[in-house]
mmCIF file of C-alpha atoms and ligand atoms in Angstrom:
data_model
loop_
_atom_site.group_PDB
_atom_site.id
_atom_site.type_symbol
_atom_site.label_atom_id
_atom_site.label_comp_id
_atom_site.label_asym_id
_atom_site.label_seq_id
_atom_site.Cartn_x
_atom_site.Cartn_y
_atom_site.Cartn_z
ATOM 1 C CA UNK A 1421 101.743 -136.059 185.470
ATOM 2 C CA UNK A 1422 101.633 -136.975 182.064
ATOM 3 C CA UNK A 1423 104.029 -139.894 180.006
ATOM 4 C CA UNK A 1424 105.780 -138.822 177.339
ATOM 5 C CA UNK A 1425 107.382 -140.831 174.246
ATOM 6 C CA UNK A 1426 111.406 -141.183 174.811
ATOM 7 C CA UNK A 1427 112.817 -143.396 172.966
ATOM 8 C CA UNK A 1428 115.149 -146.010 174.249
ATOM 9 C CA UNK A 1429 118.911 -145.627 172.661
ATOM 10 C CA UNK A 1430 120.740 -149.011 173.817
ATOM 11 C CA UNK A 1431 119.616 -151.863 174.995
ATOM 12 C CA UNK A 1432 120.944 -156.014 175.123
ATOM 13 C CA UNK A 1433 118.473 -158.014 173.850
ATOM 14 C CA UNK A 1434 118.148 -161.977 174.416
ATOM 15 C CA UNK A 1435 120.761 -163.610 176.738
ATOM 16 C CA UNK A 1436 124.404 -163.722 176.848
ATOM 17 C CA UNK A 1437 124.246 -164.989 173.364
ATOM 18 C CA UNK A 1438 122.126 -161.961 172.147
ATOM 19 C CA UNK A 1439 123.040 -158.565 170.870
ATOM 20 C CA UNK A 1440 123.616 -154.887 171.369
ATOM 21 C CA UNK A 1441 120.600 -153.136 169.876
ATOM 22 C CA UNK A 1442 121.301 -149.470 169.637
ATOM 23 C CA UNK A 1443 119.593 -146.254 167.694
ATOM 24 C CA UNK A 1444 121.788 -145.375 164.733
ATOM 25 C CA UNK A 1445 122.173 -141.553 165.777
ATOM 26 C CA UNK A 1446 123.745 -140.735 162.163
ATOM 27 C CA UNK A 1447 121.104 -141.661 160.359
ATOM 28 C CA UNK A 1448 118.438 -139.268 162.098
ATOM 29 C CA UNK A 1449 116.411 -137.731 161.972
ATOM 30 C CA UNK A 1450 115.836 -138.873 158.290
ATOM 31 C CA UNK A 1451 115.850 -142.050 159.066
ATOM 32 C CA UNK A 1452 115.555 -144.090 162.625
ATOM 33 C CA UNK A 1453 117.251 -147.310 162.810
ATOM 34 C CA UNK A 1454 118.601 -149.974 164.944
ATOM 35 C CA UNK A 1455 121.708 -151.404 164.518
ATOM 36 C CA UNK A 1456 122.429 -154.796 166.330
ATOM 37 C CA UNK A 1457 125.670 -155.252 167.553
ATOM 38 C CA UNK A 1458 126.792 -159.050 167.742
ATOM 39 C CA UNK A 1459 131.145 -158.314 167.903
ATOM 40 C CA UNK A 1460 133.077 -155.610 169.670
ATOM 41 C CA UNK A 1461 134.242 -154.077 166.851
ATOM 42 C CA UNK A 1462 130.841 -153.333 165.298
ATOM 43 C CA UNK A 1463 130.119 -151.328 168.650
ATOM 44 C CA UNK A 1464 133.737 -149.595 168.917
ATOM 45 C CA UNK A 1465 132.850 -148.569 165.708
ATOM 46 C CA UNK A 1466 129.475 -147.289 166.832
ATOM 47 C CA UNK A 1467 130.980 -144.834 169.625
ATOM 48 C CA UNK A 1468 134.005 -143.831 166.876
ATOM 49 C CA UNK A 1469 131.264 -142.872 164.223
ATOM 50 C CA UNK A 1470 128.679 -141.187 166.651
ATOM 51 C CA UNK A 1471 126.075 -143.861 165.838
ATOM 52 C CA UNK A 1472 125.672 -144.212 169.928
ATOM 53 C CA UNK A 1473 127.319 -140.786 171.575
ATOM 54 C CA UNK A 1474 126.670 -138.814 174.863
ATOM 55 C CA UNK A 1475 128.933 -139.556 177.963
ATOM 56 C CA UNK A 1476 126.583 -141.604 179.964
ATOM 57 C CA UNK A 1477 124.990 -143.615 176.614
ATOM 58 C CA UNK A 1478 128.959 -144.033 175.703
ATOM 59 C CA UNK A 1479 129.447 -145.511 179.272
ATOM 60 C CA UNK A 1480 126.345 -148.529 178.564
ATOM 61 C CA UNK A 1481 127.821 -149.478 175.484
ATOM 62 C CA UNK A 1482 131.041 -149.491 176.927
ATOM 63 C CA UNK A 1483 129.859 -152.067 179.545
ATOM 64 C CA UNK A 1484 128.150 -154.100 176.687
ATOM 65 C CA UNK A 1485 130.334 -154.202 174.133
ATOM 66 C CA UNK A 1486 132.762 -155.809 177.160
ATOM 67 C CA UNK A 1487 130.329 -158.493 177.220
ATOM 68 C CA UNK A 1488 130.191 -159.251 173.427
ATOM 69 C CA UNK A 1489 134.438 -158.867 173.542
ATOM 70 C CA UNK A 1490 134.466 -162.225 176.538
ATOM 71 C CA UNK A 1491 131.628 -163.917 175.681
ATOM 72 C CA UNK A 1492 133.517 -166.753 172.866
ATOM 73 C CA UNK A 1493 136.697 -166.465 175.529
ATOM 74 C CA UNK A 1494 137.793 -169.950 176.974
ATOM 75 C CA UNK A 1495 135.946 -171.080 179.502
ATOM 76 C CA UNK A 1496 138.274 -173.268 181.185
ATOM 77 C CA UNK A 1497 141.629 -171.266 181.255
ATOM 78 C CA UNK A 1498 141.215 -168.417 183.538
ATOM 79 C CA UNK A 1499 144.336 -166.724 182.534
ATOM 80 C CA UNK A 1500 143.454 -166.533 179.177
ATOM 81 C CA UNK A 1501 140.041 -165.481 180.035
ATOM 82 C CA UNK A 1502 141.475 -162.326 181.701
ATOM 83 C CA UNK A 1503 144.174 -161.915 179.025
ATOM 84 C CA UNK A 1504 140.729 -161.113 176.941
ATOM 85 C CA UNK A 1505 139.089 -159.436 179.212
ATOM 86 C CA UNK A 1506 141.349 -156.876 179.684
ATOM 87 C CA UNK A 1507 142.432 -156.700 176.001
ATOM 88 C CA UNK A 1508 138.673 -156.118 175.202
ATOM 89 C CA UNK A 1509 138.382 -153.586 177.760
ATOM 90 C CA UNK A 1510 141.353 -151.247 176.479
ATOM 91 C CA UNK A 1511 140.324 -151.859 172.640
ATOM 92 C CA UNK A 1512 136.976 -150.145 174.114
ATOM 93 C CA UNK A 1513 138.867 -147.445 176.268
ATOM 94 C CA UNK A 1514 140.427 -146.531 173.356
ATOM 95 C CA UNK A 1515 137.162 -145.280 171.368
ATOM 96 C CA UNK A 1516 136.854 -141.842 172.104
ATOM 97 C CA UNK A 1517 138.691 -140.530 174.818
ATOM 98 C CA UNK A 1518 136.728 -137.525 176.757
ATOM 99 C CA UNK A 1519 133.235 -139.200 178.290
ATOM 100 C CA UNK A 1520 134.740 -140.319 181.915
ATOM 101 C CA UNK A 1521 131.618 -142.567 181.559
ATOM 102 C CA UNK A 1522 133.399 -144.935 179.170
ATOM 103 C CA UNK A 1523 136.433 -145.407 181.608
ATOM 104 C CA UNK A 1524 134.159 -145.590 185.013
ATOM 105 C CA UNK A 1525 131.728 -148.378 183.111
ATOM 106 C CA UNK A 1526 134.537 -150.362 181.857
ATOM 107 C CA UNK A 1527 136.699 -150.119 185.732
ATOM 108 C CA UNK A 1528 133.491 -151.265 187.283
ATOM 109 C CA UNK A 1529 132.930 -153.629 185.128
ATOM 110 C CA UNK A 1530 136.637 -155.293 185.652
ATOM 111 C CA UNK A 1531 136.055 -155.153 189.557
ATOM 112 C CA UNK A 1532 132.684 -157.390 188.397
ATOM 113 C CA UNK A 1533 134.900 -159.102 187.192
ATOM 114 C CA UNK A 1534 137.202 -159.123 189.935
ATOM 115 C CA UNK A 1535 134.811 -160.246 192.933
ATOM 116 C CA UNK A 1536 133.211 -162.954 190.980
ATOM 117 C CA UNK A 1537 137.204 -164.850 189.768
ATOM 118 C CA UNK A 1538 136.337 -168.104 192.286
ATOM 119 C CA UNK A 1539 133.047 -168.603 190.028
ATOM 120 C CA UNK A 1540 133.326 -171.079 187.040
ATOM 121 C CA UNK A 1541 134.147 -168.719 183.475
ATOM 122 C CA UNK A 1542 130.455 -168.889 182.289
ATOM 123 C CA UNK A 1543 129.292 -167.645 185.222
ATOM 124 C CA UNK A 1544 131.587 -164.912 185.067
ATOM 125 C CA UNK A 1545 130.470 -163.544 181.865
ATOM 126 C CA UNK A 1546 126.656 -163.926 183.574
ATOM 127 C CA UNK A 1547 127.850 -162.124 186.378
ATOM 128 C CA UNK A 1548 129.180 -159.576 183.637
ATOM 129 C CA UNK A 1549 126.000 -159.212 181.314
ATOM 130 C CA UNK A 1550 124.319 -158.729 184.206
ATOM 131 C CA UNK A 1551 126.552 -155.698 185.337
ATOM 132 C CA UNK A 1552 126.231 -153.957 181.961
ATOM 133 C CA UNK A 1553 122.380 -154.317 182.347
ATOM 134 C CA UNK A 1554 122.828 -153.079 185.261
ATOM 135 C CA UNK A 1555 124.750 -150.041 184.316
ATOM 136 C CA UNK A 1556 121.623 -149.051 182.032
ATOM 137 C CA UNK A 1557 118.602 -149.542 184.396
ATOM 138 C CA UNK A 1558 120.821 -147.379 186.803
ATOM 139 C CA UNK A 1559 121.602 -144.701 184.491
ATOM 140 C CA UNK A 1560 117.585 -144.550 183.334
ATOM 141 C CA UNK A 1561 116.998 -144.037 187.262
ATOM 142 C CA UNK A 1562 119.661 -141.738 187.484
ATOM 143 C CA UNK A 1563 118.334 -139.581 184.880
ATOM 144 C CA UNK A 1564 115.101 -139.672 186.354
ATOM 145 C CA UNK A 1565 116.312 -138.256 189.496
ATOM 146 C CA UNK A 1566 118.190 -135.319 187.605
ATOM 147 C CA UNK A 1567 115.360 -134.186 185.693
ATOM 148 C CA UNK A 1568 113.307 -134.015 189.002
ATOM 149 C CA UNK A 1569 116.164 -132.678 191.161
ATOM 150 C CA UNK A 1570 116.707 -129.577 188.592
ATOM 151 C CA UNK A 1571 112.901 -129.223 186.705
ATOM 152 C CA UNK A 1572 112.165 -126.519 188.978
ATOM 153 C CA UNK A 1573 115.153 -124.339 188.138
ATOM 154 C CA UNK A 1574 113.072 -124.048 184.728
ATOM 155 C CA UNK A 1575 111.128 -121.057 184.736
ATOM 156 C CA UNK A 1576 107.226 -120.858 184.053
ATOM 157 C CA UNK A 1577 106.906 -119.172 180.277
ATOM 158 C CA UNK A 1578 110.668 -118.728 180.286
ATOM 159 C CA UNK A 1579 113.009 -119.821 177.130
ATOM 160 C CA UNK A 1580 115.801 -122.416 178.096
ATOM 161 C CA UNK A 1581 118.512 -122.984 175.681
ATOM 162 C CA UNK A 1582 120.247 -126.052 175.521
ATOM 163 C CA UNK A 1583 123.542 -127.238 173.320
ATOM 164 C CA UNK A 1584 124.391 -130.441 171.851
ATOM 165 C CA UNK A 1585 121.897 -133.145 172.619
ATOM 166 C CA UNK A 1586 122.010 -134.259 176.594
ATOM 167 C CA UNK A 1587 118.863 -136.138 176.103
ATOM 168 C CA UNK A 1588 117.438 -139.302 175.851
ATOM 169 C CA UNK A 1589 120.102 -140.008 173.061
ATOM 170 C CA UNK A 1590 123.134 -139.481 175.031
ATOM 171 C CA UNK A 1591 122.002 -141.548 178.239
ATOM 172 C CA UNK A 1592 119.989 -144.968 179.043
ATOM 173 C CA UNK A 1593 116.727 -143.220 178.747
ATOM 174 C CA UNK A 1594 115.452 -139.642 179.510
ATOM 175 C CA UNK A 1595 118.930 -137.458 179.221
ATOM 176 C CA UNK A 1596 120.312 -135.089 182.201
ATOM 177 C CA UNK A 1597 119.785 -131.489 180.650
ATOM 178 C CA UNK A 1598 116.951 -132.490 178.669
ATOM 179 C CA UNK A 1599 115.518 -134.307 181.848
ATOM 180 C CA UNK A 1600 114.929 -131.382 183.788
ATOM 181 C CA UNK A 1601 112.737 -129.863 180.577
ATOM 182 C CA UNK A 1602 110.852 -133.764 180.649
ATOM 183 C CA UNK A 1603 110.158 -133.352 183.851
ATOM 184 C CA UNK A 1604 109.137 -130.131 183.949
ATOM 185 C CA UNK A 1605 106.932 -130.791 181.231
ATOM 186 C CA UNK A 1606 105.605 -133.816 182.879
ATOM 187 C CA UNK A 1607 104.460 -131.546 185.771
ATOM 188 C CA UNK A 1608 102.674 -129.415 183.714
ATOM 189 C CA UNK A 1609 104.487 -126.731 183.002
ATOM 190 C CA UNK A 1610 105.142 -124.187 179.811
ATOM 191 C CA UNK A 1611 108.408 -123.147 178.637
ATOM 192 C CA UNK A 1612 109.710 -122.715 175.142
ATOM 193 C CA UNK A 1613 113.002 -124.611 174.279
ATOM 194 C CA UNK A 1614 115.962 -123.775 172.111
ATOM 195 C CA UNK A 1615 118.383 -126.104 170.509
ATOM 196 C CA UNK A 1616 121.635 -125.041 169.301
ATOM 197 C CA UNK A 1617 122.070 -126.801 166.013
ATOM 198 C CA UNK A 1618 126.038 -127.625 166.998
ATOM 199 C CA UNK A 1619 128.547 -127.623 164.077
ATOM 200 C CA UNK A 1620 130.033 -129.583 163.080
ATOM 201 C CA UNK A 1621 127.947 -132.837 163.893
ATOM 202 C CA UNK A 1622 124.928 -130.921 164.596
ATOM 203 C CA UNK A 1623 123.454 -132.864 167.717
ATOM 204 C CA UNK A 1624 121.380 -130.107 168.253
ATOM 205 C CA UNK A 1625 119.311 -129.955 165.543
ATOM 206 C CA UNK A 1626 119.486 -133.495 163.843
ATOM 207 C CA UNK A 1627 118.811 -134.953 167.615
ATOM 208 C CA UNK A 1628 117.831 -132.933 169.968
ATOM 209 C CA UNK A 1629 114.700 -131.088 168.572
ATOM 210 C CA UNK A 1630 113.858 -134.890 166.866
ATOM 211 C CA UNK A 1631 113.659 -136.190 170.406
ATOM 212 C CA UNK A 1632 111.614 -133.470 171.954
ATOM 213 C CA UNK A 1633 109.415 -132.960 169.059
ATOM 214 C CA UNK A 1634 108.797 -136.837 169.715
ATOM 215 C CA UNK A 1635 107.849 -135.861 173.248
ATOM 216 C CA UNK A 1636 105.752 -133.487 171.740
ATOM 217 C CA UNK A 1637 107.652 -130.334 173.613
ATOM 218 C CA UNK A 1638 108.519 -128.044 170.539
ATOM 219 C CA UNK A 1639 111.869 -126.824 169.661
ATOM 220 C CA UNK A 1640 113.255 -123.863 168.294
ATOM 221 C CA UNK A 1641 116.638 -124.270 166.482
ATOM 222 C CA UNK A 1642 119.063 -121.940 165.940
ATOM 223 C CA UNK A 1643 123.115 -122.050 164.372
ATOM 224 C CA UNK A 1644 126.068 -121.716 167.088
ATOM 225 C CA UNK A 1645 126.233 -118.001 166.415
ATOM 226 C CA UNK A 1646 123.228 -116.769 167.017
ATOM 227 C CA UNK A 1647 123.122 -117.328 170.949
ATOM 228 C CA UNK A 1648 124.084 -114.038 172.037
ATOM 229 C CA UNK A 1649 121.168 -112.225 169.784
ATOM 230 C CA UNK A 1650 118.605 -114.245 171.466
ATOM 231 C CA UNK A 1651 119.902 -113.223 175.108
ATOM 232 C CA UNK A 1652 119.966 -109.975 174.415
ATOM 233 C CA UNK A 1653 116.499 -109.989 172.732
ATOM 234 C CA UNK A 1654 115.625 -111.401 176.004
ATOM 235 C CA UNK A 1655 114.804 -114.640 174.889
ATOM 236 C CA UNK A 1656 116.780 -116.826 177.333
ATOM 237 C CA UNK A 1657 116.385 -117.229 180.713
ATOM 238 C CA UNK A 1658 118.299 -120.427 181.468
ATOM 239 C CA UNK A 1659 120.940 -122.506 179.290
ATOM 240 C CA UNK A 1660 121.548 -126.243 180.822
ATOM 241 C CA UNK A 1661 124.241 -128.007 178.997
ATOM 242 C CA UNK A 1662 125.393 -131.724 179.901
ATOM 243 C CA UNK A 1663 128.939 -132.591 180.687
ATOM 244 C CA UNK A 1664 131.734 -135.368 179.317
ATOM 245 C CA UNK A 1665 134.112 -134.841 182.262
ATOM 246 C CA UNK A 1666 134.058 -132.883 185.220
ATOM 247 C CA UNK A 1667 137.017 -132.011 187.461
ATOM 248 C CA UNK A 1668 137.534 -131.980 191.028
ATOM 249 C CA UNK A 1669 137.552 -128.276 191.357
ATOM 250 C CA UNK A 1670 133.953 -128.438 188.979
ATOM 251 C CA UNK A 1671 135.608 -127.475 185.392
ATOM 252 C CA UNK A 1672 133.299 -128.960 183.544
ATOM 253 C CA UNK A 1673 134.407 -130.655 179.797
ATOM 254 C CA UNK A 1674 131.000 -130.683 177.444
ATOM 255 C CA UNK A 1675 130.463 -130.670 173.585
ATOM 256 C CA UNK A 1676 132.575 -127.642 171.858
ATOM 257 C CA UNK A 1677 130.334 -124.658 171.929
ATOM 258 C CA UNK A 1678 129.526 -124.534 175.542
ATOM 259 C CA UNK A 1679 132.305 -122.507 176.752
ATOM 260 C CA UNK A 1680 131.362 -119.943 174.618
ATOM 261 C CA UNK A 1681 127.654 -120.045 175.712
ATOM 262 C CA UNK A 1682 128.918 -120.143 179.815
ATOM 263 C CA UNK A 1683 130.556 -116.880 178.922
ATOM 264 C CA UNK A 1684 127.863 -115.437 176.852
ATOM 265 C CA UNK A 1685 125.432 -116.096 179.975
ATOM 266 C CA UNK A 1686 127.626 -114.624 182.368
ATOM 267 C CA UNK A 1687 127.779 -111.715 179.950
ATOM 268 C CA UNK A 1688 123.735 -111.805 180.268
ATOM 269 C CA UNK A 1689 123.264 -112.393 183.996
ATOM 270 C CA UNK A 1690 121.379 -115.739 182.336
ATOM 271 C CA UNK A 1691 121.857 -118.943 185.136
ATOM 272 C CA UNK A 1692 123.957 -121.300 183.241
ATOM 273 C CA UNK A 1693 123.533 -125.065 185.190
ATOM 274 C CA UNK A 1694 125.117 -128.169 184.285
ATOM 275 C CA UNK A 1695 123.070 -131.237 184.631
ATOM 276 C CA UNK A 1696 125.086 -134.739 185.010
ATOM 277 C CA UNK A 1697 125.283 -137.919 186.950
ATOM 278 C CA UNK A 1698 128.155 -138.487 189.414
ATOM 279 C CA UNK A 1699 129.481 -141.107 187.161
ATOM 280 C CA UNK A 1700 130.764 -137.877 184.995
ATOM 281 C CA UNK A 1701 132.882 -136.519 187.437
ATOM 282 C CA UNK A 1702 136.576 -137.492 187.716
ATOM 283 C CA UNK A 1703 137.889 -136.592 190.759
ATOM 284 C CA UNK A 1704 141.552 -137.528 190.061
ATOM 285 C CA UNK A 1705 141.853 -134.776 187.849
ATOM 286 C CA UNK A 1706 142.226 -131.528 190.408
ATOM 287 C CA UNK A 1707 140.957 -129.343 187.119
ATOM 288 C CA UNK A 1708 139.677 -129.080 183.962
ATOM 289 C CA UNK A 1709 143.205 -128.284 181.994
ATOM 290 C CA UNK A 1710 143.896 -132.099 182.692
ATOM 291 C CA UNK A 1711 140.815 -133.345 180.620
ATOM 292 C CA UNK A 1712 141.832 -135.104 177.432
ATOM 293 C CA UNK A 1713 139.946 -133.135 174.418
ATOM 294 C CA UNK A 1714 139.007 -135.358 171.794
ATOM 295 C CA UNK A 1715 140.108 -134.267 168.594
ATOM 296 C CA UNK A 1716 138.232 -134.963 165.052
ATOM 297 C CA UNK A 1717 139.085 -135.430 161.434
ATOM 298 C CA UNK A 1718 138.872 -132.015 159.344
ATOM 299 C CA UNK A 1719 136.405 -134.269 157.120
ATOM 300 C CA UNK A 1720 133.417 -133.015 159.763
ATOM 301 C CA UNK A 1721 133.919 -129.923 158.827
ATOM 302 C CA UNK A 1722 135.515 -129.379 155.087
ATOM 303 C CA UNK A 1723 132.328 -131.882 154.267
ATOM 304 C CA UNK A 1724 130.278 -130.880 156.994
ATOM 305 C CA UNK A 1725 126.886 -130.783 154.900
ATOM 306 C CA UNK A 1726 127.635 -133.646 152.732
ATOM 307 C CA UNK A 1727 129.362 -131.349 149.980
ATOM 308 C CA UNK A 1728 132.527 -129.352 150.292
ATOM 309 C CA UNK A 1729 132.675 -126.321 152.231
ATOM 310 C CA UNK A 1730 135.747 -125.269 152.247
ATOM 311 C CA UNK A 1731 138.831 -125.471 150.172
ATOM 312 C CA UNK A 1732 141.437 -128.404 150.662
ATOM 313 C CA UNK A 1733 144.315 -126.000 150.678
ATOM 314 C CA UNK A 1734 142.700 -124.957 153.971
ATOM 315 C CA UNK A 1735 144.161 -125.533 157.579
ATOM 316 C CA UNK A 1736 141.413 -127.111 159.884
ATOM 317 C CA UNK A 1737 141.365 -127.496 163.896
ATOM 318 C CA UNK A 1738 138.386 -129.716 165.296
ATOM 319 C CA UNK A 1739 138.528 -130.241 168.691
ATOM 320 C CA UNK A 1740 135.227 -131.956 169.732
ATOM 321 C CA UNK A 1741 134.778 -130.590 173.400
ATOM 322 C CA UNK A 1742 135.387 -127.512 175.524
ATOM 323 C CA UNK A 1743 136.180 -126.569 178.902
ATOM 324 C CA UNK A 1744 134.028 -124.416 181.118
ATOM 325 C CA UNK A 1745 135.408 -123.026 184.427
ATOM 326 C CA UNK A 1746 133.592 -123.585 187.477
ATOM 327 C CA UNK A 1747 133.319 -120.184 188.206
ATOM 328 C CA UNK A 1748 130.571 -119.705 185.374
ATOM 329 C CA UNK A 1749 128.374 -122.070 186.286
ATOM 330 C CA UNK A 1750 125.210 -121.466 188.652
ATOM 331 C CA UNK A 1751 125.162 -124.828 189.667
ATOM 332 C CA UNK A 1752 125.559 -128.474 188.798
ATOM 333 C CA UNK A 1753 122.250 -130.935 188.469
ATOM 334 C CA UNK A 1754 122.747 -134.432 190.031
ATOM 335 C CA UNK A 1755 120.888 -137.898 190.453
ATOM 336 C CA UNK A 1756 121.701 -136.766 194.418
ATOM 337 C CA UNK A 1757 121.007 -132.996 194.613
ATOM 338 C CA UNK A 1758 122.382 -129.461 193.049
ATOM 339 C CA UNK A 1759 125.460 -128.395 193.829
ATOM 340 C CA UNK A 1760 125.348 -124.498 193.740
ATOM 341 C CA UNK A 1761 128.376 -122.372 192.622
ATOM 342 C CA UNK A 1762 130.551 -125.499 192.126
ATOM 343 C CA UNK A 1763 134.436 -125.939 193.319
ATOM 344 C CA UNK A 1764 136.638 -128.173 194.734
ATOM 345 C CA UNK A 1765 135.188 -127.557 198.358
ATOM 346 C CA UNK A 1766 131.082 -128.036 197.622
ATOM 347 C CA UNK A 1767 132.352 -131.096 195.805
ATOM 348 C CA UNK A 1768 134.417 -132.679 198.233
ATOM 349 C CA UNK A 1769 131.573 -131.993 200.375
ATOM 350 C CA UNK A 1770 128.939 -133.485 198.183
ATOM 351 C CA UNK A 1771 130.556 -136.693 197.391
ATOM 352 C CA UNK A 1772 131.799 -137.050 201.154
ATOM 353 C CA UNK A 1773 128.108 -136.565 202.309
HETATM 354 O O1 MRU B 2484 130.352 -135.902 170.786
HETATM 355 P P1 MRU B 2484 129.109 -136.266 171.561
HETATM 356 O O2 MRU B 2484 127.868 -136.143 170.758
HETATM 357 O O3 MRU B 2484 129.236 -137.603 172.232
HETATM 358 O O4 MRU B 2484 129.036 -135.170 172.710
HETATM 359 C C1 MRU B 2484 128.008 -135.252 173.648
HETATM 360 C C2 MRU B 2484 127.961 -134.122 174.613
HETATM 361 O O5 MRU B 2484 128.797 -133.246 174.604
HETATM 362 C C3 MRU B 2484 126.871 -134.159 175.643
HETATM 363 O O6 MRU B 2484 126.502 -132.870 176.006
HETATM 364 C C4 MRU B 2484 127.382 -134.886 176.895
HETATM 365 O O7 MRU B 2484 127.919 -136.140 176.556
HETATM 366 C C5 MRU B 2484 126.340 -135.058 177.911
HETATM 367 S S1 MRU B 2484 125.187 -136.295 177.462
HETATM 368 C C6 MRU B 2484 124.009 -136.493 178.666
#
């Protein structure tokens, strides 16, 4: 078993007085930066600009940037400390509104809240920092388990496709799709990787193939459209995607583009799995229809390249996620096991179990 170089995208540094210290995902690859977060509003803005993105990475800075929003908050009146707390908490929800991870870090962290109110305020907003660290160390161990629940599905010499970056990036550490290629790699075996480059904000290529060149697994890129020439050139032999949300019934809400590539698999007889942590599914919502789709300003993709491609008298539509039904998915990679041809049964089942 070898080690391989993943970088770290969030952490808190120092104590409660410290800061946010996350990996400024716009700037790469040209450039790899930190940017220290010391208010909430420099980390909303963070998760609105796509410097930190990816449901489960969204989720950890969710839980942090709660901590930076109570930590000046009185610490004598209690009903002003949870006037803040709460304000802080929907200021964060309202960031980007897809990720389930955001909404189930920032609930947990209010029940933190919650089950420590008899404690003196300071201790409180321990008990909270705590929590959020919490939140990452699980989600690195979580990831861990993914990638060596699913690195088998990965087929000796085979070429796996992946979209939109579900790596190391988007999580604590490690990723969920990108996990199960780690960990296959880290047990030795060959495979050759492609990365859909992913208009318009092109996770694929600008973060993706940076992170698992840095592993040293090498990555072929290719544009959105070219998918469907590579499966039939025989190319692929797996696609694992991420997810943002998934349903009850196992719809599964992931980065625009993956819809398309579900039904291009199917079309292929390729195996298309899902790889995510049970903190991304929603169970209140019965199926995928109900998922809120984020979407984004035109400017991503009139500007998409830094220079104008396309003219302002121009209509543009930019919604930043898809929906892919159950019923074209193989199976769906967890911290806890695979669920195989997902729906609303196997998942009751799973999360009962
Ligand atoms: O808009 P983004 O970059 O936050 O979208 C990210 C994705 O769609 C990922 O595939 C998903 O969050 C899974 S990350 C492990």
């Amino acid at each position: 078993v070898t080690t391989l170089n993943i970088p770290r995208t969030i952490e808190w540094i120092g104590q409660l007085d410290g800061c946010v210290r996350l990996i400024d995902q716009t700037l790469l690859p040209t450039e790899f930066k930190f940017l220290d977060c010391t208010d909430l509003e420099t980390l909303r803005e963070a998760i609105v600009s796509l410097r930190v993105r990816g449901a489960p990475a969204i989720g950890v800075a969710g839980a942090m940037g709660l901590v930076l929003g109570i930590r000046t908050a009185s610490d004598s009146d209690p009903a002003e400390f949870n006037k803040q707390l709460h304000a802080a908490a929907d200021r964060l929800a309202s960031s980007r509104p897809t990720a389930v991870n955001l909404f189930w870090a920032l609930d947990r962290m209010k029940s933190c809240a919650e089950s420590n109110a008899a404690q003196p305020i300071p201790d409180i907003k321990e008990a909270l920092l705590r929590e959020a660290m919490a939140i990452r160390d699980e989600d690195a161990r979580t990831c861990r388990a993914i990638g060596e629940n699913g690195h088998d599905l990965i087929p000796e010499g085979g070429g796996v496709l992946t979209h939109c970056n579900a790596g190391s990036l988007a999580t604590a550490e490690y990723g969920t799709a990108l996990a199960l290629m780690y960990s296959a790699r880290e047990h030795g075996r060959r495979f050759e990787v492609f990365a859909d480059e992913t208009r318009p904000l092109l996770q694929g290529s600008r973060l993706t193939a940076w992170e698992l060149g840095k592993a040293g697994i090498q990555t072929t890129v290719l544009c959105d459209n070219m998918a469907a020439q590579l499966m039939k050139e025989g190319r692929i032999q797996i696609v694992i995607t991420g997810a943002d949300r998934i349903a009850a019934n196992g719809d599964v809400a992931n980065k625009i583009g993956t819809y398309g590539l579900a039904v291009l698999a199917r079309a292929h007889a390729i195996p298309f799995y899902v790889a995510a942590p049970r903190s991304t599914f929603d169970l209140t919502l019965e199926n995928g229809d109900q998922i809120p789709i984020e979407t984004r300003s035109s400017a991503e993709i009139r500007e998409g390249f830094g220079r104008i491609t396309a003219p302002a008298s121009a209509n543009f539509y930019s919604p930043a996620f898809d929906v892919t039904p159950a019923g074209y998915l193989s199976a769906i990679v967890t911290e806890q096991g695979v669920i195989w041809s997902p729906c609303s049964q196997k998942i009751r089942e799973f999360f009962s179990a």
